[in-house]
Amino acid sequence: MRYITILLILFSTASRGQDAPLKATAFADSAFSKNTFKAEIIDFVFDKEIEAVMLKMQQSIANQKEWFSKFYSENYKEGEGLPYHENFGMTKEEYQKIKSMDKTATKVVVRDSALVAVTRGKSAITFNSNHRLLKFFEFLSYDQKHNQWLLRNDTIPFKQAIATFANTPFGQWNGYSWAIERSNQNENDAINLEKLTAKIVNIQIGTIASTGKLLFRFQYREVDNGNALSNADLGMFLR
């Protein structure tokens, strides 16, 4: 999932729907009503040509952090992403191919599966798993009373309802998200990647319309003075 970050930088992704904290609480509570659930860990497989182009861009941005920080601050537009620039390390045609790609360019595959134990306490739902990719569940709990997730010392509040269109790798799906976004740089300031300290945690739960499968996504990104400490983006189907 190393290219998901690039996609988030290039294109804004907006969710439709009104905030529904009470429905979100009921949904999350029902999703973890059993003592265990099977987590099918998924991954995104990109078209080989698209993957090669995205890798070139990833390397180009890494080598030009200062320039990219300024370019992003001056040119990023909500709903449009970034305009083309030759410093992306690709042709304009290749860039347009990435921007115009749809769900057919990305396949969702199940890489592995494991059981996750669920403990329903009076104040929170806690989890446990022995799988190496699911160890984060040991530090994660859901507070039904306040409709928030707890991750170590972080409290992740409810953000919004989600109602996507069909052009996602999962097709159309509906659910809820909880999130925190912290940064030492103000939203209206020019971004300085080399001095950036930030943390983003995003948790999403929803149902895929075409299959009825329960989707769980966990995203955790942390940067300290321009150094990436963590860049986790895990998705799974819950059974």
XYZ file of N, CA, C and O in Angstrom, residues 42-121:
320
model
N -6.501 -7.190 3.493
C -6.529 -6.921 2.063
C -5.393 -5.999 1.644
O -4.783 -5.317 2.459
N -5.120 -6.028 0.357
C -4.097 -5.159 -0.211
C -4.599 -4.660 -1.560
O -5.505 -5.240 -2.159
N -3.991 -3.579 -2.031
C -4.350 -3.013 -3.329
C -3.282 -3.385 -4.342
O -2.095 -3.168 -4.108
N -3.705 -3.944 -5.456
C -2.790 -4.293 -6.536
C -3.063 -3.363 -7.705
O -4.160 -3.372 -8.274
N -2.068 -2.561 -8.054
C -2.223 -1.599 -9.133
C -1.830 -2.214 -10.472
O -1.031 -3.154 -10.541
N -2.387 -1.664 -11.519
C -1.950 -1.986 -12.861
C -0.439 -1.749 -12.941
O 0.070 -0.756 -12.408
N 0.297 -2.644 -13.574
C 1.758 -2.575 -13.599
C 2.265 -1.254 -14.171
O 3.240 -0.679 -13.681
N 1.617 -0.770 -15.209
C 2.041 0.493 -15.808
C 1.816 1.649 -14.853
O 2.690 2.518 -14.692
N 0.666 1.654 -14.190
C 0.363 2.706 -13.215
C 1.344 2.633 -12.051
O 1.842 3.655 -11.559
N 1.647 1.431 -11.599
C 2.566 1.261 -10.478
C 3.947 1.817 -10.799
O 4.576 2.473 -9.966
N 4.429 1.577 -12.018
C 5.750 2.067 -12.417
C 5.782 3.590 -12.448
O 6.751 4.222 -12.010
N 4.705 4.206 -12.931
C 4.636 5.664 -12.999
C 4.590 6.258 -11.601
O 5.268 7.255 -11.304
N 3.810 5.652 -10.715
C 3.695 6.165 -9.352
C 5.011 6.036 -8.597
O 5.348 6.867 -7.758
N 5.752 4.969 -8.883
C 7.061 4.795 -8.244
C 8.019 5.904 -8.683
O 8.769 6.445 -7.864
N 7.975 6.263 -9.960
C 8.823 7.350 -10.450
C 8.483 8.656 -9.740
O 9.378 9.414 -9.356
N 7.200 8.899 -9.558
C 6.794 10.127 -8.889
C 7.206 10.118 -7.428
O 7.651 11.133 -6.882
N 7.056 8.971 -6.766
C 7.445 8.853 -5.367
C 8.930 9.180 -5.192
O 9.317 9.924 -4.281
N 9.756 8.662 -6.073
C 11.192 8.906 -5.991
C 11.522 10.360 -6.297
O 12.391 10.970 -5.654
N 10.821 10.943 -7.251
C 11.064 12.336 -7.626
C 10.707 13.285 -6.485
O 11.457 14.213 -6.177
N 9.573 13.040 -5.833
C 9.158 13.880 -4.706
C 10.143 13.761 -3.553
O 10.488 14.739 -2.895
N 10.614 12.533 -3.301
C 11.558 12.306 -2.200
C 12.865 13.070 -2.415
O 13.505 13.502 -1.452
N 13.239 13.252 -3.660
C 14.486 13.944 -3.972
C 14.329 15.465 -4.054
O 15.323 16.181 -4.192
N 13.092 15.944 -3.990
C 12.834 17.379 -4.128
C 11.809 17.843 -3.095
O 10.818 18.491 -3.430
N 12.059 17.521 -1.850
C 11.095 17.812 -0.795
C 10.799 19.301 -0.655
O 9.652 19.708 -0.490
N 11.853 20.112 -0.698
C 11.667 21.554 -0.520
C 10.808 22.128 -1.648
O 9.890 22.916 -1.408
N 11.145 21.735 -2.884
C 10.355 22.222 -4.020
C 8.910 21.754 -3.921
O 7.981 22.539 -4.136
N 8.710 20.476 -3.588
C 7.355 19.934 -3.550
C 6.525 20.617 -2.466
O 5.329 20.851 -2.647
N 7.147 20.931 -1.330
C 6.435 21.625 -0.255
C 5.868 22.950 -0.753
O 4.700 23.283 -0.522
N 6.698 23.713 -1.459
C 6.264 25.009 -1.978
C 5.213 24.845 -3.062
O 4.194 25.550 -3.083
N 5.440 23.891 -3.953
C 4.508 23.661 -5.061
C 3.141 23.232 -4.538
O 2.102 23.708 -5.004
N 3.151 22.352 -3.545
C 1.888 21.886 -2.954
C 1.141 23.039 -2.296
O -0.072 23.189 -2.485
N 1.845 23.845 -1.526
C 1.214 24.958 -0.815
C 0.599 25.965 -1.768
O -0.464 26.537 -1.490
N 1.235 26.179 -2.906
C 0.789 27.211 -3.833
C -0.239 26.718 -4.845
O -0.972 27.530 -5.434
N -0.323 25.404 -5.061
C -1.128 24.916 -6.176
C -2.213 23.905 -5.829
O -3.084 23.652 -6.664
N -2.186 23.331 -4.633
C -3.190 22.313 -4.308
C -4.567 22.955 -4.173
O -4.737 23.972 -3.506
N -5.573 22.333 -4.806
C -6.944 22.800 -4.732
C -7.857 21.653 -4.333
O -7.775 20.565 -4.912
N -8.687 21.910 -3.336
C -9.632 20.904 -2.869
C -10.542 20.499 -4.022
O -11.109 21.329 -4.715
N -10.670 19.206 -4.233
C -11.530 18.702 -5.289
C -10.843 18.553 -6.630
O -11.376 17.929 -7.543
N -9.629 19.138 -6.764
C -8.904 19.073 -8.028
C -7.537 18.422 -7.898
O -7.009 17.874 -8.849
N -6.951 18.487 -6.710
C -5.616 17.941 -6.530
C -4.553 18.913 -7.014
O -4.693 20.133 -6.883
N -3.498 18.390 -7.620
C -2.382 19.205 -8.093
C -2.336 19.238 -9.617
O -2.632 18.241 -10.269
N -1.929 20.371 -10.183
C -1.711 20.418 -11.635
C -0.409 19.697 -11.974
O 0.431 19.460 -11.113
N -0.232 19.389 -13.237
C 0.986 18.690 -13.680
C 2.213 19.593 -13.583
O 2.141 20.804 -13.799
N 3.347 18.983 -13.260
C 4.641 19.671 -13.324
C 5.692 18.645 -13.730
O 5.661 17.486 -13.296
N 6.630 19.066 -14.544
C 7.660 18.158 -15.045
C 8.528 17.590 -13.932
O 9.140 16.525 -14.085
N 8.580 18.285 -12.784
C 9.375 17.769 -11.669
C 8.763 16.536 -11.021
O 9.374 15.930 -10.145
N 7.552 16.165 -11.433
C 6.951 14.932 -10.924
C 7.698 13.698 -11.419
O 7.505 12.600 -10.916
N 8.552 13.886 -12.434
C 9.327 12.764 -12.938
C 8.569 11.899 -13.932
O 8.923 10.735 -14.136
N 7.544 12.461 -14.542
C 6.735 11.719 -15.518
C 6.245 12.686 -16.589
O 6.343 13.905 -16.431
N 5.731 12.133 -17.652
C 5.181 12.972 -18.705
C 3.784 13.442 -18.320
O 3.162 12.887 -17.413
N 3.300 14.466 -19.014
C 1.960 14.977 -18.753
C 0.915 13.907 -19.052
O -0.102 13.785 -18.350
N 1.181 13.102 -20.074
C 0.254 12.031 -20.432
C 0.193 10.978 -19.329
O -0.887 10.456 -19.005
N 1.348 10.650 -18.747
C 1.376 9.668 -17.660
C 0.633 10.194 -16.436
O -0.085 9.448 -15.760
N 0.801 11.482 -16.163
C 0.121 12.088 -15.015
C -1.390 12.063 -15.211
O -2.142 11.756 -14.285
N -1.829 12.388 -16.412
C -3.258 12.372 -16.685
C -3.821 10.957 -16.591
O -4.973 10.758 -16.200
N -3.006 9.972 -16.930
C -3.453 8.583 -16.831
C -3.710 8.211 -15.369
O -4.679 7.517 -15.049
N -2.854 8.698 -14.461
C -3.056 8.438 -13.038
C -4.308 9.159 -12.547
O -5.139 8.591 -11.837
N -4.475 10.405 -12.932
C -5.602 11.185 -12.453
C -6.939 10.660 -12.980
O -7.976 10.836 -12.328
N -6.897 10.020 -14.145
C -8.139 9.550 -14.739
C -8.405 8.071 -14.481
O -9.415 7.542 -14.920
N -7.499 7.414 -13.769
C -7.702 5.985 -13.556
C -8.895 5.759 -12.639
O -9.210 6.544 -11.759
N -9.590 4.656 -12.855
C -10.758 4.331 -12.045
C -10.505 3.039 -11.304
O -9.384 2.521 -11.246
N -11.553 2.460 -10.747
C -11.400 1.273 -9.912
C -10.871 0.071 -10.683
O -10.335 -0.862 -10.091
N -10.982 0.085 -12.029
C -10.505 -1.051 -12.807
C -8.989 -1.142 -12.794
O -8.423 -2.176 -13.111
N -8.314 -0.035 -12.451
C -6.853 -0.032 -12.397
C -6.331 -0.543 -11.065
O -5.145 -0.744 -10.899
N -7.219 -0.730 -10.105
C -6.831 -1.172 -8.776
C -7.674 -2.369 -8.364
O -8.895 -2.301 -8.371
N -7.013 -3.450 -8.003
C -7.720 -4.644 -7.554
C -7.509 -4.836 -6.057
O -6.441 -4.549 -5.522
N -8.543 -5.308 -5.398
C -8.460 -5.607 -3.973
C -8.303 -7.114 -3.822
O -9.123 -7.888 -4.330
N -7.242 -7.525 -3.143
C -6.985 -8.956 -2.943
C -6.808 -9.233 -1.453
O -6.330 -8.381 -0.705
N -7.201 -10.427 -1.028
C -7.004 -10.859 0.355
C -5.630 -11.500 0.474
O -5.341 -12.499 -0.184
N -4.761 -10.908 1.298
C -3.386 -11.388 1.450
C -3.255 -12.436 2.551
O -2.426 -13.341 2.484
N -4.043 -12.288 3.611
C -3.912 -13.176 4.759
C -5.167 -13.048 5.608
O -6.007 -12.172 5.366
N -5.294 -13.912 6.593
C -6.436 -13.818 7.508
C -6.023 -14.297 8.894
O -5.077 -15.085 9.039
N -6.718 -13.809 9.914
C -6.419 -14.188 11.293
C -7.617 -13.865 12.165
O -8.453 -13.025 11.818
N -7.684 -14.522 13.326
C -8.754 -14.260 14.271
C -8.373 -13.125 15.207
O -7.208 -12.978 15.580
N -9.361 -12.333 15.567
C -9.177 -11.255 16.529
C -10.169 -11.484 17.666
O -11.371 -11.640 17.422
N -9.666 -11.535 18.904
C -10.526 -11.729 20.068
C -11.149 -10.404 20.483
O -10.501 -9.362 20.425
N -12.408 -10.463 20.909
C -13.144 -9.269 21.314
C -13.589 -9.412 22.770
O -14.156 -10.435 23.151
N -13.306 -8.397 23.564
C -13.765 -8.371 24.956
C -14.673 -7.150 25.130
O -14.246 -6.010 24.942
N -15.921 -7.414 25.482
C -16.881 -6.329 25.653
C -16.968 -5.968 27.139
O -17.621 -6.644 27.931
N -16.302 -4.892 27.521
C -16.329 -4.426 28.898
C -17.465 -3.448 29.130
O -18.229 -3.116 28.227
